[in-house]
Backbone as a printed PyTorch tensor [residue, N CA C, xyz], in Angstrom:
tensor([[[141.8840, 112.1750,  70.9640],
         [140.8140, 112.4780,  70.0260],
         [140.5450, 113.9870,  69.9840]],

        [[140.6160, 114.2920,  70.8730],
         [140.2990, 115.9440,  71.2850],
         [141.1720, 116.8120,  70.8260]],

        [[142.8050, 116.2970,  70.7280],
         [143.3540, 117.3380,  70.2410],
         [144.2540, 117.0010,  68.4370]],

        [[143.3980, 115.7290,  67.7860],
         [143.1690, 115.7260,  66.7170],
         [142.2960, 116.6460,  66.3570]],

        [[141.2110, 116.5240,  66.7250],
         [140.0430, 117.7240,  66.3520],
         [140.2490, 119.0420,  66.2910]],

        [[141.1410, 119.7000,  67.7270],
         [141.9370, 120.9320,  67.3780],
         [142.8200, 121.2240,  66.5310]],

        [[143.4550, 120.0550,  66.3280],
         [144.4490, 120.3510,  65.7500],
         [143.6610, 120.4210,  63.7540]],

        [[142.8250, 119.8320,  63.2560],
         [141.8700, 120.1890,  62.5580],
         [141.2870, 121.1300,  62.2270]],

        [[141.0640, 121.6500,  63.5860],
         [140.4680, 123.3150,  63.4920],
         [141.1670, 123.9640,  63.1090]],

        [[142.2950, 124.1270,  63.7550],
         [143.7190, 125.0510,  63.6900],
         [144.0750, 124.7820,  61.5620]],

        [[143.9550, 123.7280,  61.1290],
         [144.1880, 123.8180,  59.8550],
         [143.6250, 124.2720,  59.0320]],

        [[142.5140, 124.1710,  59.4750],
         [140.9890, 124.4640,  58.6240],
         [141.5120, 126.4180,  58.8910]],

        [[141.6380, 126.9340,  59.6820],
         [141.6700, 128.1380,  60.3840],
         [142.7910, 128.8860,  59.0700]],

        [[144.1010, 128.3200,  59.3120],
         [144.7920, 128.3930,  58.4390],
         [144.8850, 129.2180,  56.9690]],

        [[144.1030, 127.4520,  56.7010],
         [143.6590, 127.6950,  54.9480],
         [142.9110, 128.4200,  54.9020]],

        [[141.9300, 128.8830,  55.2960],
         [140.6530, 129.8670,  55.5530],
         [141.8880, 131.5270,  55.3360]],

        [[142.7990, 131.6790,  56.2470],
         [143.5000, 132.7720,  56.2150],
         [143.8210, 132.5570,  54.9930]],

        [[144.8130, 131.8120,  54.6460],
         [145.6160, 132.0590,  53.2020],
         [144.7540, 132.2940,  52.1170]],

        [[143.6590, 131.6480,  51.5620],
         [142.9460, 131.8410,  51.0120],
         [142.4130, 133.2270,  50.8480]],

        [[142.2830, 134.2440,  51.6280],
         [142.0190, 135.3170,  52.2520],
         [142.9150, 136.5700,  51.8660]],

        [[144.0800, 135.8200,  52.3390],
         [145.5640, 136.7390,  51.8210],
         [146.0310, 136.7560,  50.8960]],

        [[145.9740, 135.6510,  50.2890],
         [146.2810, 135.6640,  48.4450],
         [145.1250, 136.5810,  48.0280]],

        [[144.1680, 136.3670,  47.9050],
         [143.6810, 137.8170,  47.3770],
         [142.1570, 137.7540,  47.5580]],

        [[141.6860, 139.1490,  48.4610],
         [140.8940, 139.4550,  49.3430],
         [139.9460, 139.8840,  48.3030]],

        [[140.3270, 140.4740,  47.2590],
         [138.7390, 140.4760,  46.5840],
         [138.3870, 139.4220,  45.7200]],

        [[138.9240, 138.5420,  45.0840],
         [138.7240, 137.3540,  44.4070],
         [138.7010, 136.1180,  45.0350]],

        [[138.7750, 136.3010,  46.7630],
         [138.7270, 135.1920,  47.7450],
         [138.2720, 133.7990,  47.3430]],

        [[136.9000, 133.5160,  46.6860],
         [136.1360, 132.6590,  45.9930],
         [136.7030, 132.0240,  44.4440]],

        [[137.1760, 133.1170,  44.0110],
         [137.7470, 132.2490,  42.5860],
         [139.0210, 131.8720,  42.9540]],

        [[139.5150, 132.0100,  43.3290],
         [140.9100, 131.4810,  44.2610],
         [140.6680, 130.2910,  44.6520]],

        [[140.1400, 129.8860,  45.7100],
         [139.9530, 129.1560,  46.4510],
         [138.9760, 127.8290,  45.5170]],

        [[138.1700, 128.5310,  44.6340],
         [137.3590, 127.1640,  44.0520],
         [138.4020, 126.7340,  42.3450]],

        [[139.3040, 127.5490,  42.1820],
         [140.0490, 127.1800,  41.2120],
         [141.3320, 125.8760,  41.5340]],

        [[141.7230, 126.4640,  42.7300],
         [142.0290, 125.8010,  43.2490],
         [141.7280, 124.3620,  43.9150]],

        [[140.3030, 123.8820,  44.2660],
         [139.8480, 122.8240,  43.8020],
         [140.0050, 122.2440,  42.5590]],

        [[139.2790, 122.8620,  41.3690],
         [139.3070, 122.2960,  40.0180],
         [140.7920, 121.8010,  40.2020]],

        [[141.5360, 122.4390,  40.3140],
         [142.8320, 121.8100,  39.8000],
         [143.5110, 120.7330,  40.7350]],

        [[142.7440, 120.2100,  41.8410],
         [143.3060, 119.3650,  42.3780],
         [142.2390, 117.9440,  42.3960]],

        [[142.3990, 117.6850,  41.0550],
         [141.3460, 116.1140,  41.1880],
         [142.0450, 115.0220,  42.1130]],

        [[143.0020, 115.0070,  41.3360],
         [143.8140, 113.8570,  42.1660],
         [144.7780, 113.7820,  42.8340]],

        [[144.3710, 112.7980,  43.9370],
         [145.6420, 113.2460,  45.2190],
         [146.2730, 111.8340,  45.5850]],

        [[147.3080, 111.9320,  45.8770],
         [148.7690, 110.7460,  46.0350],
         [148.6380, 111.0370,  47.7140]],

        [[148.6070, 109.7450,  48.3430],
         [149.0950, 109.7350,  50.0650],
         [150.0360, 109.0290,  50.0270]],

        [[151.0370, 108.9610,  50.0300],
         [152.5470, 108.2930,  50.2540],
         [152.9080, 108.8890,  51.2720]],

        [[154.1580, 108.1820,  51.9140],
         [154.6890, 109.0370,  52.8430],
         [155.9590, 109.4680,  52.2360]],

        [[156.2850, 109.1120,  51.0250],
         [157.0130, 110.0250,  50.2420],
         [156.3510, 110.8180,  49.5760]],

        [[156.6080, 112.3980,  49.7550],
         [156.3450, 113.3440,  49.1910],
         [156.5260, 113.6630,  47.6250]],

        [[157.9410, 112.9520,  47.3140],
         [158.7320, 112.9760,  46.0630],
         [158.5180, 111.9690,  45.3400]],

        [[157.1490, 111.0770,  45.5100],
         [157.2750, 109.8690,  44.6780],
         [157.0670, 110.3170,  43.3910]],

        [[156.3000, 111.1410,  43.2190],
         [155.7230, 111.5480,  41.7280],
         [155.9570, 113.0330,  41.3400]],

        [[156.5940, 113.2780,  40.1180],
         [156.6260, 114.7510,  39.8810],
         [156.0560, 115.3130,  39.0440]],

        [[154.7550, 115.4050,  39.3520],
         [153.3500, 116.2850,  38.4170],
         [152.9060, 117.0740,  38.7290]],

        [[152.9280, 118.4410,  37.7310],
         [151.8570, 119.6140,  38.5350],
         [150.1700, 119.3120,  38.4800]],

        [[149.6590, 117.9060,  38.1160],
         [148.1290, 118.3120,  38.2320],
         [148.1830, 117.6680,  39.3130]],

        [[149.0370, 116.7360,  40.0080],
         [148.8270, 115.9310,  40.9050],
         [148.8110, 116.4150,  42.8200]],

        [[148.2970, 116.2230,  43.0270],
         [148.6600, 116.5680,  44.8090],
         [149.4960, 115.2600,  45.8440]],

        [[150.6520, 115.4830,  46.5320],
         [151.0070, 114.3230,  46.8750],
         [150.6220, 115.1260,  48.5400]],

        [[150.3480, 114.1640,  49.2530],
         [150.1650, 114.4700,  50.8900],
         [150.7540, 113.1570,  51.4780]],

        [[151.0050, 113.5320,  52.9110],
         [151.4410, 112.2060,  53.9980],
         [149.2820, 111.6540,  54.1090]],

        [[149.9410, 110.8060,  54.7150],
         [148.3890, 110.0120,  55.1870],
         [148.1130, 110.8340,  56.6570]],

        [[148.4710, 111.6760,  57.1450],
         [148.1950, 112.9890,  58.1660],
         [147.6580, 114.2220,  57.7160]],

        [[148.2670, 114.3440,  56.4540],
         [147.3600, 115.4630,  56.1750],
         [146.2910, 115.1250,  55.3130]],

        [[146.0990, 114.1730,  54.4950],
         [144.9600, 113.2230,  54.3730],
         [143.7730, 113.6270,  55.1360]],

        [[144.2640, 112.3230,  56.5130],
         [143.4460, 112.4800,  57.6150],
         [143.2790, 113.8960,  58.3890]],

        [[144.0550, 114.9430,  58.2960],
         [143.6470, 116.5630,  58.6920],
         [142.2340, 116.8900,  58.1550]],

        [[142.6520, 116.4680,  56.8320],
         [141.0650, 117.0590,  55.8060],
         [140.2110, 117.3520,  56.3450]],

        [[138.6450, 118.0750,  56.2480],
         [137.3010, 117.8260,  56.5320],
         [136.8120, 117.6680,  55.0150]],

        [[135.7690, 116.8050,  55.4760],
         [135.4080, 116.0380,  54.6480],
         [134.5840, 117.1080,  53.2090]],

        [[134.6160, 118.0810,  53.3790],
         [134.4970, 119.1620,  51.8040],
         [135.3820, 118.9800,  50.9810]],

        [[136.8720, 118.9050,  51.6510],
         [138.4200, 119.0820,  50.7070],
         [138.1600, 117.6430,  50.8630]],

        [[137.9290, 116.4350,  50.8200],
         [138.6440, 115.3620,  50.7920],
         [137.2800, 114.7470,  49.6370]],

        [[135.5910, 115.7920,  49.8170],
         [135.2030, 115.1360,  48.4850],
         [135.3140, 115.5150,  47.3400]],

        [[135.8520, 116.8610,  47.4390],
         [136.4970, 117.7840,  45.9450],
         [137.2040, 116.7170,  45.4920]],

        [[138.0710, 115.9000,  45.8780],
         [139.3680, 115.0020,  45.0710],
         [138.4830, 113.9210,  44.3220]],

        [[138.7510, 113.8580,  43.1090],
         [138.0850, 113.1540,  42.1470],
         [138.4350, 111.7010,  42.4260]],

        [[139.8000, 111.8970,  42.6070],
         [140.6530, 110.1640,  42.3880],
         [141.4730, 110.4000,  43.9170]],

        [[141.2730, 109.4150,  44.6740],
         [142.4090, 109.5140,  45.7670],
         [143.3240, 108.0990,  45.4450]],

        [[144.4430, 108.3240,  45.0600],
         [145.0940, 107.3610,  45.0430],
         [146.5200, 106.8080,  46.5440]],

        [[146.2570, 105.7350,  46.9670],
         [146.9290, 105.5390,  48.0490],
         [148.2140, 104.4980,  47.5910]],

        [[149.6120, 104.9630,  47.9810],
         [150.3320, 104.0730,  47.8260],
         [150.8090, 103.1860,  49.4430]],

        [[150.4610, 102.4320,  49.4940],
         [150.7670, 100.9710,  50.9400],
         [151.9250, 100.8130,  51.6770]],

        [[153.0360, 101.4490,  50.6700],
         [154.1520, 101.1220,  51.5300],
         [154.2640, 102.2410,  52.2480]],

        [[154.8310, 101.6530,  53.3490],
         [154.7240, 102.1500,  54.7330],
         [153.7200, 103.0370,  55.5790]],

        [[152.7760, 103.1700,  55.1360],
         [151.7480, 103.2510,  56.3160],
         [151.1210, 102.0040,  57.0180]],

        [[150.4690, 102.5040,  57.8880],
         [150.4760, 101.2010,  59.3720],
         [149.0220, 100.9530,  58.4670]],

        [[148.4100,  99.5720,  58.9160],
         [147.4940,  98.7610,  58.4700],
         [145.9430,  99.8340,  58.9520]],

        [[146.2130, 100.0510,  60.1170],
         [144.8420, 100.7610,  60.9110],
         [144.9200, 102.2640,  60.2640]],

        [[145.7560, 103.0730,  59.3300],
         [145.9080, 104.1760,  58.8330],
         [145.1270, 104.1610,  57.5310]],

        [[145.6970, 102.9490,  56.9110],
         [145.1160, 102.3870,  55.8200],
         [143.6040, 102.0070,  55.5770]],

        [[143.0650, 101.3990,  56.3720],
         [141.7820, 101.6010,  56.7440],
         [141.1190, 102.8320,  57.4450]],

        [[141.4610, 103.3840,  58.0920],
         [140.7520, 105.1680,  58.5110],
         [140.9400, 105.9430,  56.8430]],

        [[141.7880, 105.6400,  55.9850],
         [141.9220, 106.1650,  54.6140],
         [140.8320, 105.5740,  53.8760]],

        [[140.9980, 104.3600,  54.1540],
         [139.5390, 103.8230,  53.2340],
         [138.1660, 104.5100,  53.4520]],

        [[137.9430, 104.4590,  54.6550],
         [137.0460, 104.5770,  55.4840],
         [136.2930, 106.2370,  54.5790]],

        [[137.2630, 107.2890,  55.3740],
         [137.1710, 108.4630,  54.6190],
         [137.0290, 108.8400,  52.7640]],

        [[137.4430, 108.2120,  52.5020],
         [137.4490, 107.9540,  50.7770],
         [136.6780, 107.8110,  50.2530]],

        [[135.8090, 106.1700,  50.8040],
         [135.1820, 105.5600,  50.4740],
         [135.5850, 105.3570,  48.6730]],

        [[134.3510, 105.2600,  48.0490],
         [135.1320, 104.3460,  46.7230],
         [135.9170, 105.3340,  46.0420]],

        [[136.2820, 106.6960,  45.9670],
         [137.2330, 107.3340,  45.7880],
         [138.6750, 106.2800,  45.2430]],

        [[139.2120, 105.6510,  46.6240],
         [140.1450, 105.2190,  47.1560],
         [140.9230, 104.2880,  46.2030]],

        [[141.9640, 103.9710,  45.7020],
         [142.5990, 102.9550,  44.6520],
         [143.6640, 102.7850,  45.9850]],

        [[144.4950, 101.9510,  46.0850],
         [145.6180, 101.1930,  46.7880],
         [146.2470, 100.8320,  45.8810]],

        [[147.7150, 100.9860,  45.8340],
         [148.6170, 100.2710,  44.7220],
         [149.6920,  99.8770,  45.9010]],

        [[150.3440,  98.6580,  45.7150],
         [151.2590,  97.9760,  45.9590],
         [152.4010,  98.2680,  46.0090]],

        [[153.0450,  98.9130,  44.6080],
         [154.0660,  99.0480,  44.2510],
         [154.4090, 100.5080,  43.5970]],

        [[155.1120, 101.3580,  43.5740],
         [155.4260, 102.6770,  43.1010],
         [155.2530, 102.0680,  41.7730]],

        [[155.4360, 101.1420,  40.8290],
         [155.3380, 101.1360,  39.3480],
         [154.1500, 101.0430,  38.9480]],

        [[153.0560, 100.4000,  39.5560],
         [151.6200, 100.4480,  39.2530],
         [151.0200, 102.0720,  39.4910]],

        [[151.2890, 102.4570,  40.2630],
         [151.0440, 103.9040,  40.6650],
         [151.2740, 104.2680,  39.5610]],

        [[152.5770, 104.8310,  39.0640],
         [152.8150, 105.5120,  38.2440],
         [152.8120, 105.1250,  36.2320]],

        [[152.3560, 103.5110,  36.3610],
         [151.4290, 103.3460,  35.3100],
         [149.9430, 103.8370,  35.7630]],

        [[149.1120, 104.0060,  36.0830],
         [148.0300, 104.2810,  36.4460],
         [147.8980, 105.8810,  35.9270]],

        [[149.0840, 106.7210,  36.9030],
         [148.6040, 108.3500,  36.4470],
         [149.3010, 107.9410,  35.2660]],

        [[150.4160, 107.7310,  34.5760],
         [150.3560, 107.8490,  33.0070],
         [148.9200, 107.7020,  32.2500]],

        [[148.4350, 106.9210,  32.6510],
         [147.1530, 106.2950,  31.6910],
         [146.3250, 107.1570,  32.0130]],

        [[145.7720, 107.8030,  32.9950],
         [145.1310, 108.3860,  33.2530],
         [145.5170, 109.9770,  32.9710]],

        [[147.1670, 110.2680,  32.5510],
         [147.3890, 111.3400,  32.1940],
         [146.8160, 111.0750,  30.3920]],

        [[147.0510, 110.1900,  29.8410],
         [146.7990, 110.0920,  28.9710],
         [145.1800, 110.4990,  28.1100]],

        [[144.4690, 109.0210,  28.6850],
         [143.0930, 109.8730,  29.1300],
         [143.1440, 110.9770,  28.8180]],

        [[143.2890, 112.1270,  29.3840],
         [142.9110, 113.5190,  29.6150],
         [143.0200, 114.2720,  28.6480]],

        [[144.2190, 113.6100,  27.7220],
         [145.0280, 114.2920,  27.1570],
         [144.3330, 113.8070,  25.2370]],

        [[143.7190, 113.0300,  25.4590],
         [142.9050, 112.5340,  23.9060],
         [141.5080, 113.2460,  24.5020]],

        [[141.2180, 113.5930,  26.0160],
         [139.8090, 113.9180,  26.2800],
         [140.0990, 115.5270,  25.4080]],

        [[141.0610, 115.9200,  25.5150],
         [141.1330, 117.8180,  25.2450],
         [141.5680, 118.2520,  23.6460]],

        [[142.0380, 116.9360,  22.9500],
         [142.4910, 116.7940,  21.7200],
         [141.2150, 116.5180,  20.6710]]])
């Protein structure tokens, strides 16, 4: 437990730098633009399931790295089931809370962001 938590810190520590180093006088618009543009996030443990730039794909580790600021910025967390362990799946819920969608199958997933790319796309038209 203890060196989940460090190891947390150490990430948090991280992003805090980069954020910093990309560019030191606009630190803040950087960093909160960068929110806006990440509503929705994919936990697969394939990285490559989906190839979208609005989308964020993560393992269910860096998920669970999050603190809970970056994990309520995400508008939509979408989780795909295959192959994460049952007790992962629930610590995901858990953190999410109703955020959280579960899909079954890579084809529901990726009907879902279509539709929801769609959506967006009559919202700006």
């Amino acid at each position: 437990m203890l060196e989940i938590q460090n190891l947390k810190t150490k990430i948090e520590n991280i992003n805090n730098t980069q954020c910093t180093l990309e560019n030191q006088k606009s630190n803040e618009e950087v960093c909160e633009q960068k929110e806006k543009n990440s509503n929705v996030v994919i936990i697969c443990n394939d990285k490559e399931l989906i190839k979208n730039q609005n989308i964020i794909q993560m393992t269910q580790m860096e998920f669970l790295l999050k603190n809970e600021k970056e994990r309520k910025a995400f508008e939509q967390i979408c989780v795909y089931k295959k192959g994460i362990h049952i007790s992962k799946l629930r610590k995901i819920m858990q953190l999410a809370g109703e955020k959280a969608i579960f899909f079954e199958s890579a084809q529901e997933l990726l009907s879902f962001i279509n539709a929801m790319e769609d959506k967006n796309e009559n919202r700006s038209n």
